[in-house]
XYZ file of C-alpha atoms in Angstrom:
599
model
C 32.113 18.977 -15.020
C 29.176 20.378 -13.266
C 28.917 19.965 -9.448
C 26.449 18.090 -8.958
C 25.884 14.414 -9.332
C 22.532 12.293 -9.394
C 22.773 8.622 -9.674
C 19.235 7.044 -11.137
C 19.234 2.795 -11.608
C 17.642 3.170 -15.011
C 19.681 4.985 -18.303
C 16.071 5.896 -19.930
C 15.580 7.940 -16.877
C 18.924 10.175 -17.322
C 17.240 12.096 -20.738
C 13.962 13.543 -19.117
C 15.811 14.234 -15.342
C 18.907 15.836 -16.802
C 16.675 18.135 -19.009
C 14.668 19.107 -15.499
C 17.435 19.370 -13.722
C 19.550 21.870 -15.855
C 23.502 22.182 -16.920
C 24.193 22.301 -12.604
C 23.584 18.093 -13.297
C 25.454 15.362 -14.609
C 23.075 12.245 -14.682
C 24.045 8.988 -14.728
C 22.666 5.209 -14.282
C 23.804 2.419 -12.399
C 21.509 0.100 -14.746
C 20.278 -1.810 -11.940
C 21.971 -3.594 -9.087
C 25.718 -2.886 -8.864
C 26.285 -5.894 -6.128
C 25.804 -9.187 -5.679
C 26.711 -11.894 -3.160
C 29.453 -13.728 -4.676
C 28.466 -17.156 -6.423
C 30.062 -19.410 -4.167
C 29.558 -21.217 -0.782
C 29.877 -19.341 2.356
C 29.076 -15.457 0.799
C 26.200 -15.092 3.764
C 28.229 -16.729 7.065
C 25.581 -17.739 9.954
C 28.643 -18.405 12.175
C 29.656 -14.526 12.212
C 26.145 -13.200 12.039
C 24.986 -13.566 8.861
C 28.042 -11.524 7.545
C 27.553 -11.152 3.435
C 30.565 -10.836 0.717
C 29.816 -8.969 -1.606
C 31.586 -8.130 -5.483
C 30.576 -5.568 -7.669
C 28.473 -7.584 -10.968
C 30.667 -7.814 -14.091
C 28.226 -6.626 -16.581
C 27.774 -3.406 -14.840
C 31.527 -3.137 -13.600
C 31.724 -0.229 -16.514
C 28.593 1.547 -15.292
C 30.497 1.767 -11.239
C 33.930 2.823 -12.741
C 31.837 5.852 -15.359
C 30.114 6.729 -11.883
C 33.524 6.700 -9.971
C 34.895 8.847 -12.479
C 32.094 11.482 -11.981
C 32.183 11.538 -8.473
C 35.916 12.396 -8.169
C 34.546 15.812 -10.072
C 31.312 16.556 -8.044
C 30.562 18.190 -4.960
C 27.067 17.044 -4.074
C 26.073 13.400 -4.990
C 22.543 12.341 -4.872
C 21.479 8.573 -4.927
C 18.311 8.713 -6.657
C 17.378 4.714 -6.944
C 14.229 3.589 -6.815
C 11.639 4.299 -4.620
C 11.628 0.719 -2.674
C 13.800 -1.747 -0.807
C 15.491 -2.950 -3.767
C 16.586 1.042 -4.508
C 17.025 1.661 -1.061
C 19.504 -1.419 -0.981
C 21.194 -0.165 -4.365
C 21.980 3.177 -3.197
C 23.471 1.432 -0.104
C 25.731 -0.770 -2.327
C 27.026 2.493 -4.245
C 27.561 4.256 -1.387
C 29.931 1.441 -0.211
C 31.745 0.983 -3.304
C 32.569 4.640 -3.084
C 33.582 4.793 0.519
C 35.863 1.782 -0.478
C 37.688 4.007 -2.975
C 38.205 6.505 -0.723
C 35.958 9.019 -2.754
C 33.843 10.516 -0.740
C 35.775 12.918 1.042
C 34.687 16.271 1.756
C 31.673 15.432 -0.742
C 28.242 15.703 0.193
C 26.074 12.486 -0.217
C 22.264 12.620 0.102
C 19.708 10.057 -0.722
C 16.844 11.381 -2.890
C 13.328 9.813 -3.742
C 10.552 10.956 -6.491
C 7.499 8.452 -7.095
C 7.169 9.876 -10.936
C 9.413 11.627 -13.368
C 7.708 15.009 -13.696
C 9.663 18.504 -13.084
C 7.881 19.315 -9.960
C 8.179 15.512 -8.564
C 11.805 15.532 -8.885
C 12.902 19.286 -8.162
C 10.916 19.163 -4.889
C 12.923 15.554 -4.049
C 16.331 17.193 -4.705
C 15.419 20.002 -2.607
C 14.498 17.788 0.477
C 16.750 14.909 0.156
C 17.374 12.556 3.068
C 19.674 10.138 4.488
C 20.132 6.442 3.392
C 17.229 4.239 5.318
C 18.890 1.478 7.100
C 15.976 -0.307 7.719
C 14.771 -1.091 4.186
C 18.339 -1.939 3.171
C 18.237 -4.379 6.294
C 15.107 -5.683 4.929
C 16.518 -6.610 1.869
C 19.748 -7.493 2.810
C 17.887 -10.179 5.043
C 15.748 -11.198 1.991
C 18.583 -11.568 -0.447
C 20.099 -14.204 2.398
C 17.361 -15.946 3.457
C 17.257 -16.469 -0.483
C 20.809 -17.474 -1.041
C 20.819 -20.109 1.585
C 17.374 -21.597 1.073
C 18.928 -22.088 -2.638
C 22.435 -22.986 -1.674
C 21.425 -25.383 0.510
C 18.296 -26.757 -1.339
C 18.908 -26.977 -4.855
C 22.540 -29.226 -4.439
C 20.138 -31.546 -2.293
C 17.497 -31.549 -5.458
C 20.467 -32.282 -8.017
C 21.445 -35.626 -5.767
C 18.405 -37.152 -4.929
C 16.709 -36.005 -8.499
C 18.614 -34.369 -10.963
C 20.872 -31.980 -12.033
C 20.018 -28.220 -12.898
C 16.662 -27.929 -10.651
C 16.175 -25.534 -7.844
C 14.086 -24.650 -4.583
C 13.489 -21.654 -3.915
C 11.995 -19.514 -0.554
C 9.108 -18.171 -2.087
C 9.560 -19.875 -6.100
C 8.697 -23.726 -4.025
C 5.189 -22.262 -2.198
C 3.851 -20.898 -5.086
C 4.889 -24.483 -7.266
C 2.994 -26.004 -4.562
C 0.037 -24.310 -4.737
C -0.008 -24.986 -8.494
C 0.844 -28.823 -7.578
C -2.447 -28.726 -4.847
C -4.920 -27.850 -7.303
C -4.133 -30.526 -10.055
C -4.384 -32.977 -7.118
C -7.931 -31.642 -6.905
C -8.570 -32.339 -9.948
C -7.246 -35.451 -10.551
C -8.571 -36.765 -7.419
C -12.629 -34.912 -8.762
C -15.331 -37.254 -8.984
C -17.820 -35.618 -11.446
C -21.313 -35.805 -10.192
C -24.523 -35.485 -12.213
C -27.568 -32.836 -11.742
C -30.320 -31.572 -13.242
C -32.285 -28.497 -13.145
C -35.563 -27.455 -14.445
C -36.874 -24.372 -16.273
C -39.650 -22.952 -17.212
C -40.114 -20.660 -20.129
C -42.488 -18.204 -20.622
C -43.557 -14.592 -21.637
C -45.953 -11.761 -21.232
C -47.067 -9.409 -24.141
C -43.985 -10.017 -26.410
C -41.127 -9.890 -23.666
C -39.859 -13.799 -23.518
C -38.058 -14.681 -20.040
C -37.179 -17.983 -18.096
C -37.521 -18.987 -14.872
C -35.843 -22.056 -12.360
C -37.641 -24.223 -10.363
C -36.620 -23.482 -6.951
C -38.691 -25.178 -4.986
C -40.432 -28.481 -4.902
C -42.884 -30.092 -2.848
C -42.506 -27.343 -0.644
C -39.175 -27.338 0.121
C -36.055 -25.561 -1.257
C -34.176 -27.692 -3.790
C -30.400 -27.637 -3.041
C -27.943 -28.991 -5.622
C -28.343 -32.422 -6.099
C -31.790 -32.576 -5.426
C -32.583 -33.614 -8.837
C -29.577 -36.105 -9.246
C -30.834 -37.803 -12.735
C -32.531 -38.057 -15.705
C -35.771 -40.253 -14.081
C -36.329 -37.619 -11.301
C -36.439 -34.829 -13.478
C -38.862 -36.610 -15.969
C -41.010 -37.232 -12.818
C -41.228 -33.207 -11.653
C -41.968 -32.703 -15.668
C -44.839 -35.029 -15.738
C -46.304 -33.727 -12.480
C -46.083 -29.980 -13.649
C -47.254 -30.764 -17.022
C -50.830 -28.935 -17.651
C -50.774 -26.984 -14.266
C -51.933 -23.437 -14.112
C -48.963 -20.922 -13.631
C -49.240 -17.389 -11.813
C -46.785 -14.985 -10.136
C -46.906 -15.442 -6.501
C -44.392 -12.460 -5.289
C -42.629 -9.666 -7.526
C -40.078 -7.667 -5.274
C -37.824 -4.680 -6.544
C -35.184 -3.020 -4.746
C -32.654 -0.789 -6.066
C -28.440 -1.482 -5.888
C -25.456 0.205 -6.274
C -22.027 -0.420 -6.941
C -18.865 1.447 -6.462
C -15.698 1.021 -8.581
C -12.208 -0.593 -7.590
C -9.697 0.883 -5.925
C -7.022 2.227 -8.562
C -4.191 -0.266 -9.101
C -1.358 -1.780 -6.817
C 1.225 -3.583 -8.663
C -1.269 -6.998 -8.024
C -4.393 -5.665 -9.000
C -2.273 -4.501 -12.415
C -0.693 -7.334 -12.751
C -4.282 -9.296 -12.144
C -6.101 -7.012 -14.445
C -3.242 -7.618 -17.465
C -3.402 -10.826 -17.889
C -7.574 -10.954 -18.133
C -8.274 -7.851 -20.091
C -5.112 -7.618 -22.412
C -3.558 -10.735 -22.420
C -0.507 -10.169 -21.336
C 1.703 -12.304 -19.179
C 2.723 -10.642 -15.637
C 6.454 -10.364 -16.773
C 5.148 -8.045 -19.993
C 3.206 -6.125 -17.717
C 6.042 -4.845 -15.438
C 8.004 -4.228 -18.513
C 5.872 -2.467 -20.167
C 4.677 -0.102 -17.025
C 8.475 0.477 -16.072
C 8.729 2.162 -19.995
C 5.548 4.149 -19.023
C 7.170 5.361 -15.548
C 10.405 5.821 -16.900
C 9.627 8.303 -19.487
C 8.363 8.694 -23.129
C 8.463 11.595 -25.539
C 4.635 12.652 -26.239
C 6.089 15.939 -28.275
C 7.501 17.603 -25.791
C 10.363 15.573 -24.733
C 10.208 12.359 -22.393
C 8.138 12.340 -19.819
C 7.250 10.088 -17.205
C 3.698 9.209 -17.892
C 2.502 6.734 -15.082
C 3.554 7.099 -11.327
C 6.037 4.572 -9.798
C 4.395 0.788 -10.767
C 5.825 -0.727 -7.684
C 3.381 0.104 -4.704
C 0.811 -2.188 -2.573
C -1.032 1.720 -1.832
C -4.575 2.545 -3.272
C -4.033 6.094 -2.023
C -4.451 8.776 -4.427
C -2.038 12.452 -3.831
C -4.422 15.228 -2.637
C -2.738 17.437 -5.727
C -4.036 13.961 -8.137
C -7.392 13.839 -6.445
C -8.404 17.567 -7.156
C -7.216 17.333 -11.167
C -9.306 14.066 -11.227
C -12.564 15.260 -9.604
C -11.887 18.452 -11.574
C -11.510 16.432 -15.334
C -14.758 14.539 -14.134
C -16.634 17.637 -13.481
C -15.200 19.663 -16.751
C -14.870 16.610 -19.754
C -17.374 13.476 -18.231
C -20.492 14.673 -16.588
C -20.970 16.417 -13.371
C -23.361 13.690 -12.184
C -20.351 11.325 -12.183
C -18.468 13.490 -9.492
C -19.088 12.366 -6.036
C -19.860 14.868 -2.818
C -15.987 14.219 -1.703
C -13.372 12.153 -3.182
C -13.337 8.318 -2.846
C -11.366 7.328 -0.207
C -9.797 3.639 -0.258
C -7.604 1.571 2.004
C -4.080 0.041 1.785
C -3.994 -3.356 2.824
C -0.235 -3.108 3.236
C 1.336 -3.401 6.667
C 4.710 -1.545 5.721
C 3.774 2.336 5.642
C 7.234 2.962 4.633
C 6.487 1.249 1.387
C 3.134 2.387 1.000
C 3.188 5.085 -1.399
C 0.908 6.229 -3.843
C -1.440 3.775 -6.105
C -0.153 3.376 -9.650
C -1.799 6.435 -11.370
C -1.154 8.625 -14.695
C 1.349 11.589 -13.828
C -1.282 13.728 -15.486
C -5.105 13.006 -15.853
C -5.439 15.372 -18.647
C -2.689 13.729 -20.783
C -5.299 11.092 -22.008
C -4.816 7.672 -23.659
C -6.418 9.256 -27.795
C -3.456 12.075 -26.956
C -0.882 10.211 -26.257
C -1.564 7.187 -28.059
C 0.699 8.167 -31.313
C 3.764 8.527 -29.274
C 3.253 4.710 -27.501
C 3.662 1.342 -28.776
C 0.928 -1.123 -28.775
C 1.670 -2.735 -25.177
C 1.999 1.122 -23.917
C -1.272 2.437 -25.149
C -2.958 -0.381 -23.974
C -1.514 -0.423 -20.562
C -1.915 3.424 -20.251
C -5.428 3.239 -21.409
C -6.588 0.956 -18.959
C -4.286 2.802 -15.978
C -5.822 5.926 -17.017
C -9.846 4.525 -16.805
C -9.157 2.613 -13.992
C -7.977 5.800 -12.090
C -10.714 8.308 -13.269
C -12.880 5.315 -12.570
C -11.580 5.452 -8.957
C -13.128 8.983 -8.336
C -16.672 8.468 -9.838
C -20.247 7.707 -8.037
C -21.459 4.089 -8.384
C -23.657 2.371 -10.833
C -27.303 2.159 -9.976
C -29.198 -1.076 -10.930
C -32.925 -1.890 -10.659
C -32.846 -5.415 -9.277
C -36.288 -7.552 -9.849
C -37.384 -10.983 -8.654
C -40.684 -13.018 -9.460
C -42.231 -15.843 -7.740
C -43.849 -18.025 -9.949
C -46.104 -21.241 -8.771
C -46.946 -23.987 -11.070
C -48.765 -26.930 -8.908
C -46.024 -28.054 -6.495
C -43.755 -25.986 -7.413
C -41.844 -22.363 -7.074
C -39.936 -21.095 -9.632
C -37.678 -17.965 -9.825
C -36.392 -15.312 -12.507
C -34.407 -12.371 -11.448
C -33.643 -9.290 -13.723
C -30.871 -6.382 -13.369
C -31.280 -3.097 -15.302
C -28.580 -0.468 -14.973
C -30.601 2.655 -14.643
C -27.093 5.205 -14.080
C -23.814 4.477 -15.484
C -21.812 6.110 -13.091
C -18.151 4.924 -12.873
C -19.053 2.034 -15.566
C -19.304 4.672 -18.227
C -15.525 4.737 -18.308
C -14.211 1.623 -16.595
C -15.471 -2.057 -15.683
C -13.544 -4.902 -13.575
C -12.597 -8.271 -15.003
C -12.927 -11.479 -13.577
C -11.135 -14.609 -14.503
C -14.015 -17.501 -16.477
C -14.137 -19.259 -13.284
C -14.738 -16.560 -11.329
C -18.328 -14.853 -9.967
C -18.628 -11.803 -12.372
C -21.459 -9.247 -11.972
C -24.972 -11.007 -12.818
C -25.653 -9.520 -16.588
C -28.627 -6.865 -17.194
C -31.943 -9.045 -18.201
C -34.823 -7.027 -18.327
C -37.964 -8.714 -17.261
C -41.634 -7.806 -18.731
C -43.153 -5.884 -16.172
C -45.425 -8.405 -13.991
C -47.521 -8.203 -10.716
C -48.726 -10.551 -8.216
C -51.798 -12.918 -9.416
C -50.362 -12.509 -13.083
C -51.394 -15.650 -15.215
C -48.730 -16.148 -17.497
C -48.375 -19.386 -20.950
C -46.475 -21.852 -20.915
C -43.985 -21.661 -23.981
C -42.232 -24.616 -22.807
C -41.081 -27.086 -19.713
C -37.567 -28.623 -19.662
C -35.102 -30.122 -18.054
C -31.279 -29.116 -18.095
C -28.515 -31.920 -17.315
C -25.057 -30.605 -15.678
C -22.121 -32.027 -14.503
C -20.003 -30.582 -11.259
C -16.633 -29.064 -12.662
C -13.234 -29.534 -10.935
C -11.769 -26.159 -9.611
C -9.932 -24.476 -12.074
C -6.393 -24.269 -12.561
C -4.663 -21.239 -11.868
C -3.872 -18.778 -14.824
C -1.416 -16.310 -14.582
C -4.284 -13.901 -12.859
C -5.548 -16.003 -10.445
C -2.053 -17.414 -9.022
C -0.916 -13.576 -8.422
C -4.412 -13.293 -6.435
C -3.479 -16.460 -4.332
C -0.179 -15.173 -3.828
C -1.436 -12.261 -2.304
C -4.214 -13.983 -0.694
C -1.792 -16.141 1.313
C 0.928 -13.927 1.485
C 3.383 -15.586 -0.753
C 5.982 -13.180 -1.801
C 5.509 -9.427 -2.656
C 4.094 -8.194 -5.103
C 7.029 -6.732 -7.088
C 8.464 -10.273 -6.977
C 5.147 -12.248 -8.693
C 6.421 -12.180 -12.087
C 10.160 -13.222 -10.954
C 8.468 -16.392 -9.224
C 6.151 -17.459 -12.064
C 8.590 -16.703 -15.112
C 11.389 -18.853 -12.277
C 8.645 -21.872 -12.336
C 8.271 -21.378 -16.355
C 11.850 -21.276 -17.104
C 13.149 -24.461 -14.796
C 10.033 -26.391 -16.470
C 7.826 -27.188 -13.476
C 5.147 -25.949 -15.362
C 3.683 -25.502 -18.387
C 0.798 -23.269 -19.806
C -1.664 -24.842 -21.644
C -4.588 -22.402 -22.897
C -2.917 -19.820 -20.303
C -3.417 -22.016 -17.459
C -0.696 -23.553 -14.582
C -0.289 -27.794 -14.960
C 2.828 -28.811 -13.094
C 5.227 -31.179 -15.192
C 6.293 -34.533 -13.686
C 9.711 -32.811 -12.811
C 7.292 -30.162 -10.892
C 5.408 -32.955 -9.420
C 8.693 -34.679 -7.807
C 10.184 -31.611 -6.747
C 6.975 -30.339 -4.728
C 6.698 -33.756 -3.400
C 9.943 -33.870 -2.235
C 9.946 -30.508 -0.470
C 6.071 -30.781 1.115
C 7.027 -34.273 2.471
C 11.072 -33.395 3.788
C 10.621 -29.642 3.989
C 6.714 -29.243 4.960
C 7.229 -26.293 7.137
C 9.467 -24.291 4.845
C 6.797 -24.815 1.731
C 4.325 -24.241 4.140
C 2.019 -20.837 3.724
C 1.351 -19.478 7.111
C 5.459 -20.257 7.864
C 5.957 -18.217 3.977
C 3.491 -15.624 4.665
C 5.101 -15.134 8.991
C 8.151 -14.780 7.495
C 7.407 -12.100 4.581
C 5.527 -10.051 7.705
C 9.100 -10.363 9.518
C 10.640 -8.738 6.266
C 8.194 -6.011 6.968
C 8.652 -5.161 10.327
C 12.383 -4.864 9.755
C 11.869 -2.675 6.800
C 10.020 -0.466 9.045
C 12.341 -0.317 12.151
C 10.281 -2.941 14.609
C 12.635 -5.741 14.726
C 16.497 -6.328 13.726
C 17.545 -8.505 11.102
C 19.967 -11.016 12.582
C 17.789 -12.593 15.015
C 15.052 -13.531 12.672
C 18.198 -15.005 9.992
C 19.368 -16.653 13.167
C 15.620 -18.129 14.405
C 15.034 -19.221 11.195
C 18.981 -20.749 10.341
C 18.899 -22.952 13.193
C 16.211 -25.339 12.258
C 16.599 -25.191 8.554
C 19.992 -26.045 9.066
C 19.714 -28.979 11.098
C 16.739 -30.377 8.926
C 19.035 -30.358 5.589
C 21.385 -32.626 7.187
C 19.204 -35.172 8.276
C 17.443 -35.606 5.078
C 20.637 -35.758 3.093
C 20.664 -39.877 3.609
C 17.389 -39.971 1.808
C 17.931 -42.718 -1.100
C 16.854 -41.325 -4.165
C 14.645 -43.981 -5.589
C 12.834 -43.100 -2.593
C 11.632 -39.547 -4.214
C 12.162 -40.466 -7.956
C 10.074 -43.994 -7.607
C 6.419 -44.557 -6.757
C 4.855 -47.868 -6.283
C 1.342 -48.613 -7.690
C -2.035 -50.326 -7.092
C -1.137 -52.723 -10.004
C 0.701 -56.268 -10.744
C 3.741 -56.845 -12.822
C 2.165 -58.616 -15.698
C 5.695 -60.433 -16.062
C 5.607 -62.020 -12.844
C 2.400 -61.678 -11.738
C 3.591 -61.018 -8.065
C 5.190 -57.891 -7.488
C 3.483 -54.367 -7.745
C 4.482 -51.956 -10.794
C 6.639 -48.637 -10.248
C 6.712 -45.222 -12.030
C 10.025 -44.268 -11.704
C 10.940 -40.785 -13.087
C-alpha cells in the first residue's frame, strides 16, 4: 500500500491525479458530501448553540469505509476537496469521521488545494499543503442550518395551511418571488399606444432613414404622438417641404471586451448563446475541470468553474498575450495586460476567473476528444478568455440633422473600423435587453445637403410589459440583489422547477397558481425573511464568517430569535384564508354574495 493518501470529492479526478502523482499515491474519492444533518427534528439545536447531528449519507457509506480502509495503511493523508466552502466543509466532515475511529494516530493529515488538474497545479499544492480552514467550514456549517430550519420550520407550516409536499426555502422563496413580482407587472400593464414618424431617403445610391425628433421646435418624448390623427396631422404639414441636413457630427468609440467568466457570467452567457439550461452548464464545466483524455491521457482542461474572480494568473496572462502576439495579430495585443475587478467581498473565495488550463490547447484541437455540450462550452470559455486580453473595437459613430419645415429628424450610423477583441469573441444579451446598436453605414453627407424624399410615414407601436425572466436574466437578478451565490443558482431554479412553482414556457419563468399561493403566503406572513436586502444582509454575514470577521453562533442566534417567534404566531392562520380569494364579482346564483377562487 503506498504511503501516501489523497482524498479528492470527485472519482473522475482519481485517473489524471494518480498518474501525476506517481506509485508513492493511492487516490481515492469521497464522491461528494460524506455528511449530512440527520432527517429529523432537532439535528441543528438553538437551545445548545446551534449544536448539529450529524450521520454519515448511506449512498456513500461504502466510499467512507474504502477510505477508512486506506488510511489504516498510510502515513500522510491529504484532503484534497474542492477548492470552496462546500470542500472546505467536506474535508472537515472526513476528518471527523476518522478521528471518530480512532485512525488518525501518529498519521499526518494536511489539507491540500489546486484550482485545475494539471501536473504543475497539483504537485506544487501537495508540496505546500495547509491546515483545515475553520472559517469557511463555519461558513457553511452556518449555511447548511440556517437552511435546515428555515425548511423544517417552513415547509410543515406550507403542508397545513396549503398542501402537502411543498417547501420554503432561505434563498429557493426570494428568488420565487421575484419571478411572482414580475408577472404581477404584467398582469397589472396597461398597453399604451404611440406613434413615430420616419422619413426615408437617399443620396447617390446609398438608401437610409431617419426619425423625426423634433417638432414644432421642441423635443418629442414618447407619447408625444399618442394616435393615429396626430400623426396624420405632422404628415400633412411636412408633406412637400424642402429637406436639408442641418448638422453632421462624427466622433470615434471604442469598446473593450468582458471580463473572462465567473460562474454567473457562465452561467448567463449559456443559456443565451448555447441554449443550455444553468443546471447543464455546471455539469458540463465540472467534466471539463475534472479531466478529459485529449490523447495524452485526462487532463483537466478548464480551471476550477466555481469562482466569483475575473482575475487572470500572471503565468495565464503571459501565455495569453503571448498566443495573441504569435497566432492572432500583434495589433490585437494591448501595451499591458487587461486588468479587471472582482466584485466579490470574500477574498478567501476569490480565486482565479474560469479560464482554459492551457491557451494553446484550442477548441479545433481538442474538439474530437469532447462531446457536443463540451466543445461548445470549451469553445466559448476559450474566446471569451483570449477575448479578455485583446485591445477594443473601434467604431466610427455618425449623426445627421435633417430639417423638413417644422421639423428635425435624426439618423445615426456605426461602422466598425478595427476588430480588435470582436474578431474572436462578442457578448450576448438577452431579446429584451439593450444590445450594441448594429453597424449602418450612412452615405457620406455634409451640412446644407439637399436630399429626395423617397417616402414619409408613420409607424404605430404599442408599450410592452417587462419581460419575464429566462433562465439568464433571473441568475443576473440574483446576483444583482444578492440572492444566493453563485454556485447555488442552478440548485434554486432547478428547486423552483422541480416542486412546480414554475413553469417554462418558450424558456421563460411564469409562476403556477401553487407558486402564486406559496409566494403570497410567505411575502404577506414572512415579508422580512422573503425580503431582498434581509436575503442579500444575510448572504454578506455568510461572508464575513467565511473570512474570519465575525463568529457563527451569534448571527444563527440574531437571526433564530425572531424567526422563531414569528412561526408560532402565524400557525393559527385558517387556511381558507391563504388558499381562498374573494373577487370584484356577484354570485350569479344568488345575486348577493361576491365569488371566490379557491385553490
Amino acid at each position: 500500500m503506498p504511503a501516501n493518501l489523497l482524498i479528492v470529492e470527485s472519482p473522475s479526478k482519481a485517473k489524471p491525479l494518480k498518474k501525476y502523482l506517481g506509485a508513492d499515491f493511492e487516490v481515492l474519492a469521497s464522491y461528494g458530501h460524506v455528511r449530512d444533518l440527520v432527517p429529523k427534528n432537532g439535528a441543528v439545536d438553538p437551545e445548545h448553540d446551534f449544536a448539529m447531528k450529524y450521520q454519515i449519507i448511506a449512498k456513500n457509506a461504502k466510499h467512507v469505509d474504502a477510505i477508512a480502509s486506506a488510511v489504516r495503511e498510510a502515513d500522510n493523508i491529504y484532503l484534497a476537496t474542492d477548492p470552496d466552502r462546500e470542500g472546505e466543509a467536506i474535508s472537515w466532515h472526513l476528518l471527523q469521521i476518522l478521528q471518530s475511529k480512532k485512525l488518525l494516530k501518529d498519521k499526518n493529515v494536511q489539507r491540500v488545494v489546486f484550482h485545475e488538474i494539471t501536473q504543475n497545479a497539483v504537485l506544487d499544492a501537495v508540496a505546500h499543503p495547509r491546515n483545515i480552514l475553520q472559517e469557511l467550514v463555519d461558513a457553511q456549517q452556518a449555511r447548511r442550518a440556517l437552511d435546515y430550519l428555515v425548511g423544517f420550520k417552513l415547509s410543515p407550516l406550507l403542508w397545513k395551511k396549503i398542501r402537502r409536499g411543498l417547501s420554503a426555502g432561505r434563498v429557493q422563496s426570494p428568488a420565487l418571488r421575484l419571478i411572482c413580482e414580475r408577472e404581477a407587472e404584467i398582469r397589472a400593464f396597461e398597453t399604451r399606444e404611440y406613434w413615430s414618424v420616419h422619413l426615408d431617403s437617399h443620396k447617390g445610391r446609398q438608401k437610409f432613414s431617419a426619425r423625426l425628433t423634433d417638432w414644432l421646435g421642441r423635443k418629442l418624448d414618447q407619447f408625444d404622438i399618442p394616435d393615429e390623427t396626430s400623426q396624420a396631422g405632422i404628415l400633412a404639414a411636412l408633406a412637400g417641404k424642402p429637406v436639408s441636413v442641418t448638422a453632421v457630427e462624427k466622433k470615434k468609440k471604442s469598446r473593450s471586451p468582458a471580463a473572462p467568466f465567473t460562474t454567473s457570467t457562465l452561467q448567463q452567457e449559456a443559456v443565451r448563446k448555447l441554449g443550455m439550461t444553468t443546471d447543464r452548464t455546471m455539469r458540463t464545466a465540472q467534466q471539463l475541470y475534472e479531466g478529459i483524455d485529449v490523447g495524452q491521457g485526462a487532463i483537466g482542461l478548464i480551471t476550477y468553474m466555481r469562482t466569483d474572480s475575473v482575475t487572470l494568473s500572471e503565468d495565464a496572462l503571459v501565455e495569453i498575450r503571448h498566443y495573441i502576439e504569435n497566432k492572432l495579430d500583434k495589433n490585437f495585443l494591448p501595451s499591458k495586460a487587461n486588468v479587471y475587478k472582482t466584485k466579490s467581498k470574500n477574498a478567501q473565495e476569490a480565486h482565479e476567473a474560469i479560464r482554459p488550463t492551457s491557451i494553446y490547447r484550442t477548441p479545433e484541437e481538442v474538439k474530437p476528444f469532447l462531446n457536443n455540450d463540451q466543445f461548445r462550452l470549451y469553445q466559448m470559455i476559450w474566446k471569451r478568455t483570449v477575448a479578455s486580453q485583446m485591445t477594443p473595437a473601434k467604431f466610427d459613430l455618425t449623426s445627421v440633422d435633417i430639417e423638413m419645415g417644422n421639423g428635425i429628424f435624426r439618423t445615426t450610423g456605426q461602422i466598425q473600423t478595427f476588430a480588435g477583441f470582436l474578431s474572436v469573441y462578442e457578448e450576448d444579451t438577452d431579446d429584451d435587453e439593450d444590445g450594441e446598436e448594429g453597424s449602418k453605414k450612412l452615405p457620406d453627407m455634409a451640412e446644407g445637403d439637399v436630399l429626395p424624399v423617397d417616402a414619409l410615414r408613420g409607424e404605430q407601436h404599442f408599450t410592452q410589459p417587462p419581460p419575464r425572466y429566462t433562465e439568464a436574466s433571473l441568475v443576473k437578478a440574483l446576483e444583482e440583489f444578492g440572492i444566493g451565490r453563485p454556485s447555488t443558482y442552478a440548485s434554486i431554479i432547478s428547486t423552483l422547477k422541480d416542486r412546480e412553482y414554475v413553469t417554462l414556457d418558450q424558456k421563460r419563468f411564469t409562476p403556477t397558481d401553487t407558486g402564486d399561493i406559496v409566494n403570497k403566503f410567505l411575502t404577506e406572513h414572512f415579508g422580512q425573511y422573503v425580503d431582498y436586502n434581509f436575503t442579500a444582509k444575510l448572504e454578506d454575514q455568510l461572508d464575513e464568517i467565511a473570512s474570519g470577521k465575525r463568529k457563527w453562533q451569534p448571527v444563527m442566534k440574531t437571526f433564530w430569535k425572531d424567526f422563531d417567534k414569528q412561526v408560532k404566531e402565524k400557525e393559527d392562520i385558517p387556511r381558507a384564508q391563504i388558499t381562498s380569494e374573494e373577487i370584484d364579482e356577484v354570485c350569479p346564483k344568488c345575486g348577493e354574495h361576491k365569488l371566490m377562487i379557491k385553490f
